[in-house]
mmCIF file of C-alpha atoms and ligand atoms in Angstrom:
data_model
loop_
_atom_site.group_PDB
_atom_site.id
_atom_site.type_symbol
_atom_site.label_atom_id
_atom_site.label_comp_id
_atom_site.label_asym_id
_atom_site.label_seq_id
_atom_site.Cartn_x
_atom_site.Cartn_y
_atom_site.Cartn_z
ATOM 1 C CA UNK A 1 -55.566 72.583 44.225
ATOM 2 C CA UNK A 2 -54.681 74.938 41.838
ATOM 3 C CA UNK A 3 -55.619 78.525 42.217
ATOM 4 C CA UNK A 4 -54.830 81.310 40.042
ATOM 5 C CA UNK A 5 -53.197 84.654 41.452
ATOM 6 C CA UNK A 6 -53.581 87.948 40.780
ATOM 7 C CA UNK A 7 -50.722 90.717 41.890
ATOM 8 C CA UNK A 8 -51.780 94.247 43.083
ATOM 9 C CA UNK A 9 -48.415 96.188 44.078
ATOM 10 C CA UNK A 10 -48.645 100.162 44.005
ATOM 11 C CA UNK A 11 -47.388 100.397 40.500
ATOM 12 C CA UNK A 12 -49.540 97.187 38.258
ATOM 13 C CA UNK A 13 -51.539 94.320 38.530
ATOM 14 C CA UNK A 14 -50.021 91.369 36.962
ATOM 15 C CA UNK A 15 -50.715 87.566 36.587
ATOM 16 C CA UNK A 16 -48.691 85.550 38.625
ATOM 17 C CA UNK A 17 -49.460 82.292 37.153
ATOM 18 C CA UNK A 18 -50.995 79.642 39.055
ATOM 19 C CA UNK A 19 -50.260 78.939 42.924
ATOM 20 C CA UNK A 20 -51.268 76.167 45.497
ATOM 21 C CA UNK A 21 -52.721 77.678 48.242
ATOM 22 C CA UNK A 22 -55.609 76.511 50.886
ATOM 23 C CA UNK A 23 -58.129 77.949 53.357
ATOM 24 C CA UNK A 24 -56.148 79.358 56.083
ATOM 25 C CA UNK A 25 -55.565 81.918 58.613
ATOM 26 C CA UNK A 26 -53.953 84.957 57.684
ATOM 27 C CA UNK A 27 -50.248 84.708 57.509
ATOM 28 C CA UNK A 28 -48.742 86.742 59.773
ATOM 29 C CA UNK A 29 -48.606 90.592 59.051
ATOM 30 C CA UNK A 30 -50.734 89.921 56.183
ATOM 31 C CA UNK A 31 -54.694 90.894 56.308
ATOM 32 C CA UNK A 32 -57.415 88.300 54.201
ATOM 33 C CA UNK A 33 -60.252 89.231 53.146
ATOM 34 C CA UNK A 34 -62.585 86.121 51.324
ATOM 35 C CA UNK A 35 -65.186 86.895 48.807
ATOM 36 C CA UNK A 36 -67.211 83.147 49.987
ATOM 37 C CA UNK A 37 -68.363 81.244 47.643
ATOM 38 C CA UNK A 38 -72.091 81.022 49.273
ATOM 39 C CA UNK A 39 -74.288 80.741 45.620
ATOM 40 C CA UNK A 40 -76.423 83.959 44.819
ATOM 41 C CA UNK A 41 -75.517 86.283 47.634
ATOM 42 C CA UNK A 42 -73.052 87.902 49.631
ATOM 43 C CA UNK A 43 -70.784 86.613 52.072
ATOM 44 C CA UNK A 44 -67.514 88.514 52.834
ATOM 45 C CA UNK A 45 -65.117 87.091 55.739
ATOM 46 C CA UNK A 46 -62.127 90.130 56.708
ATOM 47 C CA UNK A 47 -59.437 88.780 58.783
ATOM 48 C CA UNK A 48 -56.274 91.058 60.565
ATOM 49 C CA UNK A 49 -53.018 89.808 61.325
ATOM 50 C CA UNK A 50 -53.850 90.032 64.858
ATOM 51 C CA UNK A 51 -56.713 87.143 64.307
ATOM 52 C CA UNK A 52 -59.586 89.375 64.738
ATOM 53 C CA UNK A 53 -62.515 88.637 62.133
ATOM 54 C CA UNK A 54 -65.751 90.410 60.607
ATOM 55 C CA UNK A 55 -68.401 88.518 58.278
ATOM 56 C CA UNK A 56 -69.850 91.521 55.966
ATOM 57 C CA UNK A 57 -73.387 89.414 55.239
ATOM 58 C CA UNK A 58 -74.011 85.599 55.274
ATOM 59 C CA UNK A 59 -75.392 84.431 52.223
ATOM 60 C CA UNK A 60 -78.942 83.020 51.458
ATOM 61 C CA UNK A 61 -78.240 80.013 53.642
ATOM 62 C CA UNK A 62 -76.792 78.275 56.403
ATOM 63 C CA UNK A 63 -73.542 77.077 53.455
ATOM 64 C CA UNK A 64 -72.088 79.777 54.849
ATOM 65 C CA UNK A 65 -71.318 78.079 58.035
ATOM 66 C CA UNK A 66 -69.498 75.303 56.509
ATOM 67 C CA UNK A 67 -67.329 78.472 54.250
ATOM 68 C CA UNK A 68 -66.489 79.683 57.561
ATOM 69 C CA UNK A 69 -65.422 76.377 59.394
ATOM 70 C CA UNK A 70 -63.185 75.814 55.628
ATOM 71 C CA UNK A 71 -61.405 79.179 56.492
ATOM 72 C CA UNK A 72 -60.021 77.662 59.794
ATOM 73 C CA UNK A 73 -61.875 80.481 61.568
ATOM 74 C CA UNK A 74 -62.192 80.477 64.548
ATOM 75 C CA UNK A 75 -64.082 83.300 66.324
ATOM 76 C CA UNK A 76 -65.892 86.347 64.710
ATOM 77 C CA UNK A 77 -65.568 90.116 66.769
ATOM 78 C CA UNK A 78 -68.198 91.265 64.036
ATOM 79 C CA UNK A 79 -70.926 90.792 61.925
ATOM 80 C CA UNK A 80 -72.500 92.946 59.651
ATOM 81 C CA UNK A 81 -75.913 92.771 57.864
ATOM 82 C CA UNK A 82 -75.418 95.496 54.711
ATOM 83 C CA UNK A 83 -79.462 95.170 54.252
ATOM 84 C CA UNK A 84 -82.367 93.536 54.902
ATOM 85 C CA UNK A 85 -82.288 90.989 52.035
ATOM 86 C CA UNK A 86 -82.160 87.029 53.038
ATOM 87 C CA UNK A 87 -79.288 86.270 50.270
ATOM 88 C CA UNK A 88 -77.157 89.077 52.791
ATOM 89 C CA UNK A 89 -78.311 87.699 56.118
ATOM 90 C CA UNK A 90 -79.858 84.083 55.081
ATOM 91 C CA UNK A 91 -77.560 82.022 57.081
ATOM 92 C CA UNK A 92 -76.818 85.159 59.957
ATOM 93 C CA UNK A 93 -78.758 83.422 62.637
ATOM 94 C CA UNK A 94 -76.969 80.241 62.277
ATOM 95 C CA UNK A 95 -73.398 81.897 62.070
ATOM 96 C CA UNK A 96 -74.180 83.895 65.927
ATOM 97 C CA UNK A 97 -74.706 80.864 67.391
ATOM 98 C CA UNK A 98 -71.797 79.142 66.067
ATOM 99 C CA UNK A 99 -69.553 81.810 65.876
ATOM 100 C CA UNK A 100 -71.430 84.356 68.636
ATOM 101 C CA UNK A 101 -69.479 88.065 67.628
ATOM 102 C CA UNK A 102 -69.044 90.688 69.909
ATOM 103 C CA UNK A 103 -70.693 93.232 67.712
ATOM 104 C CA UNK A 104 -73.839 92.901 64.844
ATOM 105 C CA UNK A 105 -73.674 95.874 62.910
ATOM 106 C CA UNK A 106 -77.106 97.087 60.863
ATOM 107 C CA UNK A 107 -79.054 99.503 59.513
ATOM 108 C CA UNK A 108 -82.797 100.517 61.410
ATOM 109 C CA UNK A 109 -84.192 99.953 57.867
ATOM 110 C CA UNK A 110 -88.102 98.709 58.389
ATOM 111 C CA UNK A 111 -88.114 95.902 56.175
ATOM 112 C CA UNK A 112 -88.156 92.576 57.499
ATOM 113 C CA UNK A 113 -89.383 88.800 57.564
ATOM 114 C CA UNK A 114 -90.059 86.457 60.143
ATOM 115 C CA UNK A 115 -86.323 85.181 60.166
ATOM 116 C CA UNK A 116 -84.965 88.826 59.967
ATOM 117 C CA UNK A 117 -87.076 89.069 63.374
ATOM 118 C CA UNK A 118 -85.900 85.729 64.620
ATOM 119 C CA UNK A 119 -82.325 86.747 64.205
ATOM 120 C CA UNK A 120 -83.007 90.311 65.829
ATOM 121 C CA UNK A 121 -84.395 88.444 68.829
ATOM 122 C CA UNK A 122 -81.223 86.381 69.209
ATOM 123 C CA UNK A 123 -79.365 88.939 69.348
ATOM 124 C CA UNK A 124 -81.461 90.840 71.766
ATOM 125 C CA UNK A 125 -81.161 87.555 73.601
ATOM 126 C CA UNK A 126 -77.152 87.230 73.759
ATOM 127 C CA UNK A 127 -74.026 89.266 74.585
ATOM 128 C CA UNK A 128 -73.588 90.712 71.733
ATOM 129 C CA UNK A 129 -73.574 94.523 71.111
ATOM 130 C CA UNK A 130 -76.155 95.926 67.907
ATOM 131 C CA UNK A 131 -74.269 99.016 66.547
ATOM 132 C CA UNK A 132 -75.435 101.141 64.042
ATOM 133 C CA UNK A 133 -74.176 103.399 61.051
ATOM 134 C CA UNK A 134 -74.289 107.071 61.650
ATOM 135 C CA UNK A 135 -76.095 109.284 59.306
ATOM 136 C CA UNK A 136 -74.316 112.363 60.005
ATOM 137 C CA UNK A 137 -70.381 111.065 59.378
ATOM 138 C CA UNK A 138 -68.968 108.154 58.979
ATOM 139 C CA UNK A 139 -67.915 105.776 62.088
ATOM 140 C CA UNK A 140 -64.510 103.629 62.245
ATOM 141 C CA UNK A 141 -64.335 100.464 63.469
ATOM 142 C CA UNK A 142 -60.746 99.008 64.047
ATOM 143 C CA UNK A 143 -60.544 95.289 63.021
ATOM 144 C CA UNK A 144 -57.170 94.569 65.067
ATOM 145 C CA UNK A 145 -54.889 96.726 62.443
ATOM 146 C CA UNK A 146 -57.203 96.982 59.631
ATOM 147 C CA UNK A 147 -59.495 100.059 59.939
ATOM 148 C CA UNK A 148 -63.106 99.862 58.695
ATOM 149 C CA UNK A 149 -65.132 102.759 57.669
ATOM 150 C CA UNK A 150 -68.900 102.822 57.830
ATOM 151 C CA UNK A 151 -69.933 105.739 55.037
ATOM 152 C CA UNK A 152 -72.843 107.760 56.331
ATOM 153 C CA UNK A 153 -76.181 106.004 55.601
ATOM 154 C CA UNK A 154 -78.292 106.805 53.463
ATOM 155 C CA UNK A 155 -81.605 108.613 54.467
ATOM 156 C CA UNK A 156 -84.020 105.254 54.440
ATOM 157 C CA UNK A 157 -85.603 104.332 51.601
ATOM 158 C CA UNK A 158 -89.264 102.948 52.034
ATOM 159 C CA UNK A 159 -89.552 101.713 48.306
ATOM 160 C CA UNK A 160 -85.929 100.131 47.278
ATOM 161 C CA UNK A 161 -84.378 98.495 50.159
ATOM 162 C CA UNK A 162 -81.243 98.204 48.015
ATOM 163 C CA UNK A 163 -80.752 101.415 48.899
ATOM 164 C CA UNK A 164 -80.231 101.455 52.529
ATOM 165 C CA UNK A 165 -77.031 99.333 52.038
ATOM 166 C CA UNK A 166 -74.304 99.415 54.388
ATOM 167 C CA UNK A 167 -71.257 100.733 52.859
ATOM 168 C CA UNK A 168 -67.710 99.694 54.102
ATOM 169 C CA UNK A 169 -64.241 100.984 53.017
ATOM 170 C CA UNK A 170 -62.138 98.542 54.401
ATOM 171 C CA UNK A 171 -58.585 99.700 54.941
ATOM 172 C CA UNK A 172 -55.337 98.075 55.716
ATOM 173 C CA UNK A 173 -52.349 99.663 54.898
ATOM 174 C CA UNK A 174 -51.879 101.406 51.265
ATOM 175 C CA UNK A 175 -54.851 98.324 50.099
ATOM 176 C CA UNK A 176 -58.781 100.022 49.805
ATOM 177 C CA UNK A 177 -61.713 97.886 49.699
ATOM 178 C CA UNK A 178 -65.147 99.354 48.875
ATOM 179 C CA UNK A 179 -67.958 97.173 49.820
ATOM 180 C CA UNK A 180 -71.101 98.705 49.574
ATOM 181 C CA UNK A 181 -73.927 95.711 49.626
ATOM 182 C CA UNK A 182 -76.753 96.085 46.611
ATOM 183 C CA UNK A 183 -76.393 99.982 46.897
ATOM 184 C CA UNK A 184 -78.266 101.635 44.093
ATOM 185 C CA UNK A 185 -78.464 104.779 42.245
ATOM 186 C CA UNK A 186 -79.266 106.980 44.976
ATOM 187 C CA UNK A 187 -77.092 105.752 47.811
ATOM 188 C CA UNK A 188 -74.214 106.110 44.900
ATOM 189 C CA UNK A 189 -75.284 109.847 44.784
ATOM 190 C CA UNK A 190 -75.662 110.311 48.232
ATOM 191 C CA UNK A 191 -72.313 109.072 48.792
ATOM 192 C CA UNK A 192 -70.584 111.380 45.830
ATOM 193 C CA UNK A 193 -72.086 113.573 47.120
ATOM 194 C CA UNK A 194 -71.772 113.209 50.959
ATOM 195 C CA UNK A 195 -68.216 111.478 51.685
ATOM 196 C CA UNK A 196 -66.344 111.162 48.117
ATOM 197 C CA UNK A 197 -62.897 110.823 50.087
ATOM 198 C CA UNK A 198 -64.175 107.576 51.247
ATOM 199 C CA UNK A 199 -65.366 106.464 47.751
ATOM 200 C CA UNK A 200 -62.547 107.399 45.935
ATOM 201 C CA UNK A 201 -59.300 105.384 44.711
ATOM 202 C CA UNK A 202 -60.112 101.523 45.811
ATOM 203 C CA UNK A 203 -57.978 99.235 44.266
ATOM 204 C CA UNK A 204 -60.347 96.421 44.671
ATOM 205 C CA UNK A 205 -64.574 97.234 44.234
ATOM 206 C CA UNK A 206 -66.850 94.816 44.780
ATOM 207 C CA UNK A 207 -70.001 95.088 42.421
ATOM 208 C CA UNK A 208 -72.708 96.173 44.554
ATOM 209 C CA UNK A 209 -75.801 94.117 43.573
ATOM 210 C CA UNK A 210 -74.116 90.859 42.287
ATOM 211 C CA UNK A 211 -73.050 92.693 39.126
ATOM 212 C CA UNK A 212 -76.894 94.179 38.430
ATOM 213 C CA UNK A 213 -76.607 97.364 35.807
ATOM 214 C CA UNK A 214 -78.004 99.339 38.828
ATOM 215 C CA UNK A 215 -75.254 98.495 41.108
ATOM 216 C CA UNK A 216 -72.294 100.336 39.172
ATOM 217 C CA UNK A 217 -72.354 103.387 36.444
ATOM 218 C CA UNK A 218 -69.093 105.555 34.713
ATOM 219 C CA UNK A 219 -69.552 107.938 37.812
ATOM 220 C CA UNK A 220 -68.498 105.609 40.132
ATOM 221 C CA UNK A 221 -65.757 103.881 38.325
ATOM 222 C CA UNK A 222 -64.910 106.988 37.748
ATOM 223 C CA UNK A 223 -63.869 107.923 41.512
ATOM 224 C CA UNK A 224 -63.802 105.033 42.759
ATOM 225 C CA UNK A 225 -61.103 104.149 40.387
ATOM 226 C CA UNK A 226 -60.901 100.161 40.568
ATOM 227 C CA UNK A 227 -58.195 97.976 39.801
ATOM 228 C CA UNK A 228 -59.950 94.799 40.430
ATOM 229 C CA UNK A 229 -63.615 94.452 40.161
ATOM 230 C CA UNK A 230 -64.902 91.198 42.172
ATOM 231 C CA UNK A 231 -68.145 90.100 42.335
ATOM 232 C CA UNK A 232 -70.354 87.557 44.496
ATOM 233 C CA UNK A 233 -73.214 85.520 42.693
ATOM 234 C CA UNK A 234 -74.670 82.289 41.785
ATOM 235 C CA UNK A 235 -73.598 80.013 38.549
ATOM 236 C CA UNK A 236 -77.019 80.152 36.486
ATOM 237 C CA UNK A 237 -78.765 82.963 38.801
ATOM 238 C CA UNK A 238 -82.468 83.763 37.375
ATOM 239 C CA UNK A 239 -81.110 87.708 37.762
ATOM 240 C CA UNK A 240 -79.096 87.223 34.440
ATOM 241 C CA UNK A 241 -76.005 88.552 36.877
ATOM 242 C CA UNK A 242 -73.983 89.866 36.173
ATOM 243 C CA UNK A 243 -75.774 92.023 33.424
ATOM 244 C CA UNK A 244 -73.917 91.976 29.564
ATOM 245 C CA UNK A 245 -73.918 96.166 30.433
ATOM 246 C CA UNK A 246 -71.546 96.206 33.686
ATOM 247 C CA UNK A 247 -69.374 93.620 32.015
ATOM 248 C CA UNK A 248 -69.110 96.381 28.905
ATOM 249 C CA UNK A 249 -68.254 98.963 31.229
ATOM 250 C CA UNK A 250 -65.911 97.351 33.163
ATOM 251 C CA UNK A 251 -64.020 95.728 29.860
ATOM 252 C CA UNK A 252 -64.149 99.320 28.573
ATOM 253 C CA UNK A 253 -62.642 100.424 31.624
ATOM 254 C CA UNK A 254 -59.842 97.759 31.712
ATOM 255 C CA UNK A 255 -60.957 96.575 34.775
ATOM 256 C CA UNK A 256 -60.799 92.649 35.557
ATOM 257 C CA UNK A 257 -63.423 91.142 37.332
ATOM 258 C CA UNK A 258 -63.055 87.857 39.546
ATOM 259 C CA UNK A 259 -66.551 85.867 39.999
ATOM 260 C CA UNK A 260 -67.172 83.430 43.033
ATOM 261 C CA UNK A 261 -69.800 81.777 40.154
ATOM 262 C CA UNK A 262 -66.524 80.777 37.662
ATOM 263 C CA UNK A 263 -63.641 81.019 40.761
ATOM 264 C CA UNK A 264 -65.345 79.654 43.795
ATOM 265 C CA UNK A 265 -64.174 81.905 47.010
ATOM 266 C CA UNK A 266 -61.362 84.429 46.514
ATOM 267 C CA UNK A 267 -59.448 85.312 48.770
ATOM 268 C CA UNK A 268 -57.414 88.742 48.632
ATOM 269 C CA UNK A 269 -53.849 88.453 51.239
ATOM 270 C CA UNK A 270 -52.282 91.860 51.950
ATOM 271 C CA UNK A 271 -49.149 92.989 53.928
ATOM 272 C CA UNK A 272 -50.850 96.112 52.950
ATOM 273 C CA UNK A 273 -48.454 97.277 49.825
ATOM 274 C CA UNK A 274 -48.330 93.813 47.918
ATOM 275 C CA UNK A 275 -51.890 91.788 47.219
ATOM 276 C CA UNK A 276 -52.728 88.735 46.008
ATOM 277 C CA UNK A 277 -55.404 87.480 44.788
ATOM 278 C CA UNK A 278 -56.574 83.883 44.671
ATOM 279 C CA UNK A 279 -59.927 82.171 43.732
ATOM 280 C CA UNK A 280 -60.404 78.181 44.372
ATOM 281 C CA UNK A 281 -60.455 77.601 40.627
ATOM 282 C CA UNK A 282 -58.574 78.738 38.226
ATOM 283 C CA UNK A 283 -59.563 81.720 35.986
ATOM 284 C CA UNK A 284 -60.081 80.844 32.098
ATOM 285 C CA UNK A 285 -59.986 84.746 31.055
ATOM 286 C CA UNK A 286 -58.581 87.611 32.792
ATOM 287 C CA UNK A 287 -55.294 88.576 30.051
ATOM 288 C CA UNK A 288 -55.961 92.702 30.355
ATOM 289 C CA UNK A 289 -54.513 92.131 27.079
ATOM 290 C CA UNK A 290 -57.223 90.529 25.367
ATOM 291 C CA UNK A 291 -59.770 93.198 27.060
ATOM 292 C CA UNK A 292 -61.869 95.562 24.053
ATOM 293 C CA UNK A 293 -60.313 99.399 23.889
ATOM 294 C CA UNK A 294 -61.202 102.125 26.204
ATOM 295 C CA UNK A 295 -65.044 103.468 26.763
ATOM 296 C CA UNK A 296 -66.399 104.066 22.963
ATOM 297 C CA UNK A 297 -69.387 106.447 22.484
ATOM 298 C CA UNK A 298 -72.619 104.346 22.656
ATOM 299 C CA UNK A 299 -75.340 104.516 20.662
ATOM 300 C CA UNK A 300 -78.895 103.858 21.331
ATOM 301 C CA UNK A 301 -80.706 101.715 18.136
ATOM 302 C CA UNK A 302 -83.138 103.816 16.486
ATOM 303 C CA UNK A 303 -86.312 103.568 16.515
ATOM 304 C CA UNK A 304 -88.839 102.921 13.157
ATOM 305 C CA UNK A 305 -91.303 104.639 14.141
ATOM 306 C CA UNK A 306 -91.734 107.587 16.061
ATOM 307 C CA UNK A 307 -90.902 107.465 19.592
ATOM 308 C CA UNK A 308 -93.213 107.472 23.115
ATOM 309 C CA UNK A 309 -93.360 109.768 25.645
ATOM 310 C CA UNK A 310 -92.926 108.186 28.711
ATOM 311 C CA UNK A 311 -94.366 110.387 31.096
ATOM 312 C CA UNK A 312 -97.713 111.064 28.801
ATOM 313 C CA UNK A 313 -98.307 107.895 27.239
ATOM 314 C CA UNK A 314 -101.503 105.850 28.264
ATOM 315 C CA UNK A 315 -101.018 102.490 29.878
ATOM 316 C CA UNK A 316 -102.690 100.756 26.800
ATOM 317 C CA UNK A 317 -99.591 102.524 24.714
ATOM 318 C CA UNK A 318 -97.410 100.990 27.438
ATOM 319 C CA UNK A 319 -98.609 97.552 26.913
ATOM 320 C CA UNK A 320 -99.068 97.263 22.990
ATOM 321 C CA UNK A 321 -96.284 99.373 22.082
ATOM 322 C CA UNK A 322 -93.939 98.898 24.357
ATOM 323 C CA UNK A 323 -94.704 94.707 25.000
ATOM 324 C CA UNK A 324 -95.146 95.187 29.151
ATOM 325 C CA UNK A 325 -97.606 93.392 31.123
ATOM 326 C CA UNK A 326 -99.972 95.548 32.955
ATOM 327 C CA UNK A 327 -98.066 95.265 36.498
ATOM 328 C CA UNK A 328 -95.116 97.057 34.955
ATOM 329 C CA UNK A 329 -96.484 99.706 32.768
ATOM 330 C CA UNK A 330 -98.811 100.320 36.103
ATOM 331 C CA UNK A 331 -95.158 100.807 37.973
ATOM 332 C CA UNK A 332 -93.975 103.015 35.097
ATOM 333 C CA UNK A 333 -97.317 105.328 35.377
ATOM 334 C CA UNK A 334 -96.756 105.754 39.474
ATOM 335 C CA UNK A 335 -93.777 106.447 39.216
ATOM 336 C CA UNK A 336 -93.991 109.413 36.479
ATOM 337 C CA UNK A 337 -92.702 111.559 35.855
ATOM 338 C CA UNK A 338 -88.966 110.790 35.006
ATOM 339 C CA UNK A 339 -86.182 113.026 34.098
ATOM 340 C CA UNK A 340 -83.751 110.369 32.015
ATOM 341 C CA UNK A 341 -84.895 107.126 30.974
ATOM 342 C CA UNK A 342 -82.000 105.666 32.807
ATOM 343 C CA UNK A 343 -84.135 106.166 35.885
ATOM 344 C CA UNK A 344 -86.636 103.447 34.601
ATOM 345 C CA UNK A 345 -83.346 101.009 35.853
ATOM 346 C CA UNK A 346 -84.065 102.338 39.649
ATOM 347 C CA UNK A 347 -87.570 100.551 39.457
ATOM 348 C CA UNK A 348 -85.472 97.486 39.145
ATOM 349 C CA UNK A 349 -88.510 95.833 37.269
ATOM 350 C CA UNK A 350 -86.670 95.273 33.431
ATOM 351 C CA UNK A 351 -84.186 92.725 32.155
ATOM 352 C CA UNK A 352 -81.250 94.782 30.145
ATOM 353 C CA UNK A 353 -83.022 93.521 27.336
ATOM 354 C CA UNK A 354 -86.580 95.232 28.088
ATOM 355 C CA UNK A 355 -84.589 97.904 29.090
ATOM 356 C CA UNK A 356 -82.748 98.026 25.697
ATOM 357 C CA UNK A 357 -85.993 98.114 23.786
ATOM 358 C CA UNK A 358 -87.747 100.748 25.793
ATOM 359 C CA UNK A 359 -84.956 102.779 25.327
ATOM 360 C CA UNK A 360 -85.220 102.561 21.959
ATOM 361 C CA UNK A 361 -88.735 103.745 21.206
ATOM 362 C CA UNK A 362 -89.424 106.034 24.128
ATOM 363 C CA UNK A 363 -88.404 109.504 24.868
ATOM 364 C CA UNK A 364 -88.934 111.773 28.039
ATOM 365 C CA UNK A 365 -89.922 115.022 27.974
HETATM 366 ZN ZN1 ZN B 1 -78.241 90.750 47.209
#
């Protein structure tokens, strides 16, 4: 099969053409880490040159079992759940009894289901060990020789649970990965804020949220300084992911961005100064040549008429001005009153496109 390659070394990232390659085991001194394809959600399989293996999430569904036996893997020492979403831990239960780790890392975020408790009690039931990110610092985890860092979580968020994402900055030699679930605008803040050592110069992010405009903002590309953007979702997702405004920012940026919906599962091989990356089909645009010109100041359209105030304006306003249904423009009134209107994106209730319009004939003050 024909799979197309990207090269990281410390100085550019070039294309390499097209290369043959298959599912295997890391070769050896090199460290894999595979972006599965598992549909819409996230599935991310690290490997170390000493064979030890983590799965960061496990898709909506059991599919993830069958990515796994493709791999040639064998064992797992860890799993990770980033949240307490089913497209992250979907097909979790199946993968400890096929693959039973040593270790299930995961947050003591409240949210749950009936399968999150299922897969809870199988793990209460077996040998393996639940671990926990600290709050105070962050806690290492050594992978064989590649070195994973759990940032400090979050305090937990009740409302968006998003935003108690586990975030991992996986490490093996001069190669960062930053992995940080469907992490929002506040666990991005708390993070700047908290550990921005551990945030900052990743050669390779993946886009929290499947691409969503709240998973990624300037700030963050900003220190977290990407080379490669990669991304997990489904091929006709009802999210509209990845949204038309991260794809802006990253082409203003200059940063390429490799989909598991257009490549299938990538796969990223390290000897920890040279990468590659692979994905199971070949990519049909990714010349940095072809990319639009640095970040240009944008404009918001202007309005006709004159503009609502968001944090005054009744909720029959909302609804005949603005176009919302009464669920949403309820959800904008309980949650007033807001400082930007980019913090009407953290309610996670808008399509870019409602967002677009709202932000053109509304104002906060
Ligand atoms: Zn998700």
């Amino acid at each position: 099969m024909n799979r197309w390659v990207a090269r990281l070394t410390a100085a550019l990232l070039t294309l390499a053409g097209f290369l043959t390659a298959s599912a295997q085991p890391p070769p050896p001194g090199k460290a894999v880490i595979e972006l599965l394809d598992v549909g819409q959600g996230d599935a991310i399989l690290i490997r170390s040159p000493e064979g030890k293996a983590a799965l960061v999430d496990a898709g909506p569904s059991r599919a993830v079992v069958d990515r796994l036996r493709e791999t040639g893997l064998q064992s797992l020492d860890l799993v990770v759940v980033t949240h307490h979403h089913a497209d992250h831990y979907g097909g979790m239960l199946e993968v400890i009894r096929q693959f039973p780790p040593r270790y299930f890392l995961a947050t003591e975020s409240r949210r749950s289901t009936g399968l999150y408790v299922r897969l809870l009690e199988a793990v209460a039931a077996s040998d393996i060990t639940p671990v926990y990110p600290w709050h105070d610092r962050p806690r290492t985890i050594h992978l064989g020789s590649v070195l994973l860092t759990v940032l400090p979580q979050p305090p937990e968020d009740l409302q968006e649970e998003n935003e108690n994402s586990i975030g991992l900055r996986v490490s093996y030699g001069d190669l960062h990965v930053l992995l940080t679930g469907d992490s929002q605008r506040r666990a991005r803040r708390y993070w700047l804020q908290n550990c921005p050592d551990l945030i900052a110069d990743c050669q390779i992010l993946k886009l929290a949220h499947h691409g969503s405009h709240n998973g990624t903002d300037p700030l963050w590309l900003d220190v977290v300084r990407p080379r490669v953007a990669i991304v997990s979702l489904g091929a006709g997702n009802p999210y509209g992911h990845p949204h038309p405004q991260v794809l802006q920012l990253l082409a203003e940026y200059r940063i390429p961005l490799l989909r598991t919906d257009q490549r299938g599962t990538i796969r990223i091989e390290t000897d920890g100064r040279r990468t590659d990356i692979t994905g199971q089909r070949p990519a049909f645009t990714l010349a940095s040549s072809s990319l639009p010109s640095r970040r240009n100041t944008q404009t918001r359209p202007l309005a006709d008429g004159p503009r609502l105030n968001l944090n005054t304006a009744s909720r029959r306003q909302l609804e005949r001005i603005l176009g919302l249904n009464p669920a949403t423009s309820a959800a904008i009134i309980r949650n007033r009153p807001f400082r930007s209107l980019d913090e009407l994106e953290d309610l996670d209730l808008f399509t870019p496109d409602q967002l677009t319009r709202i932000g053109s004939r509304t104002v906060v003050r």
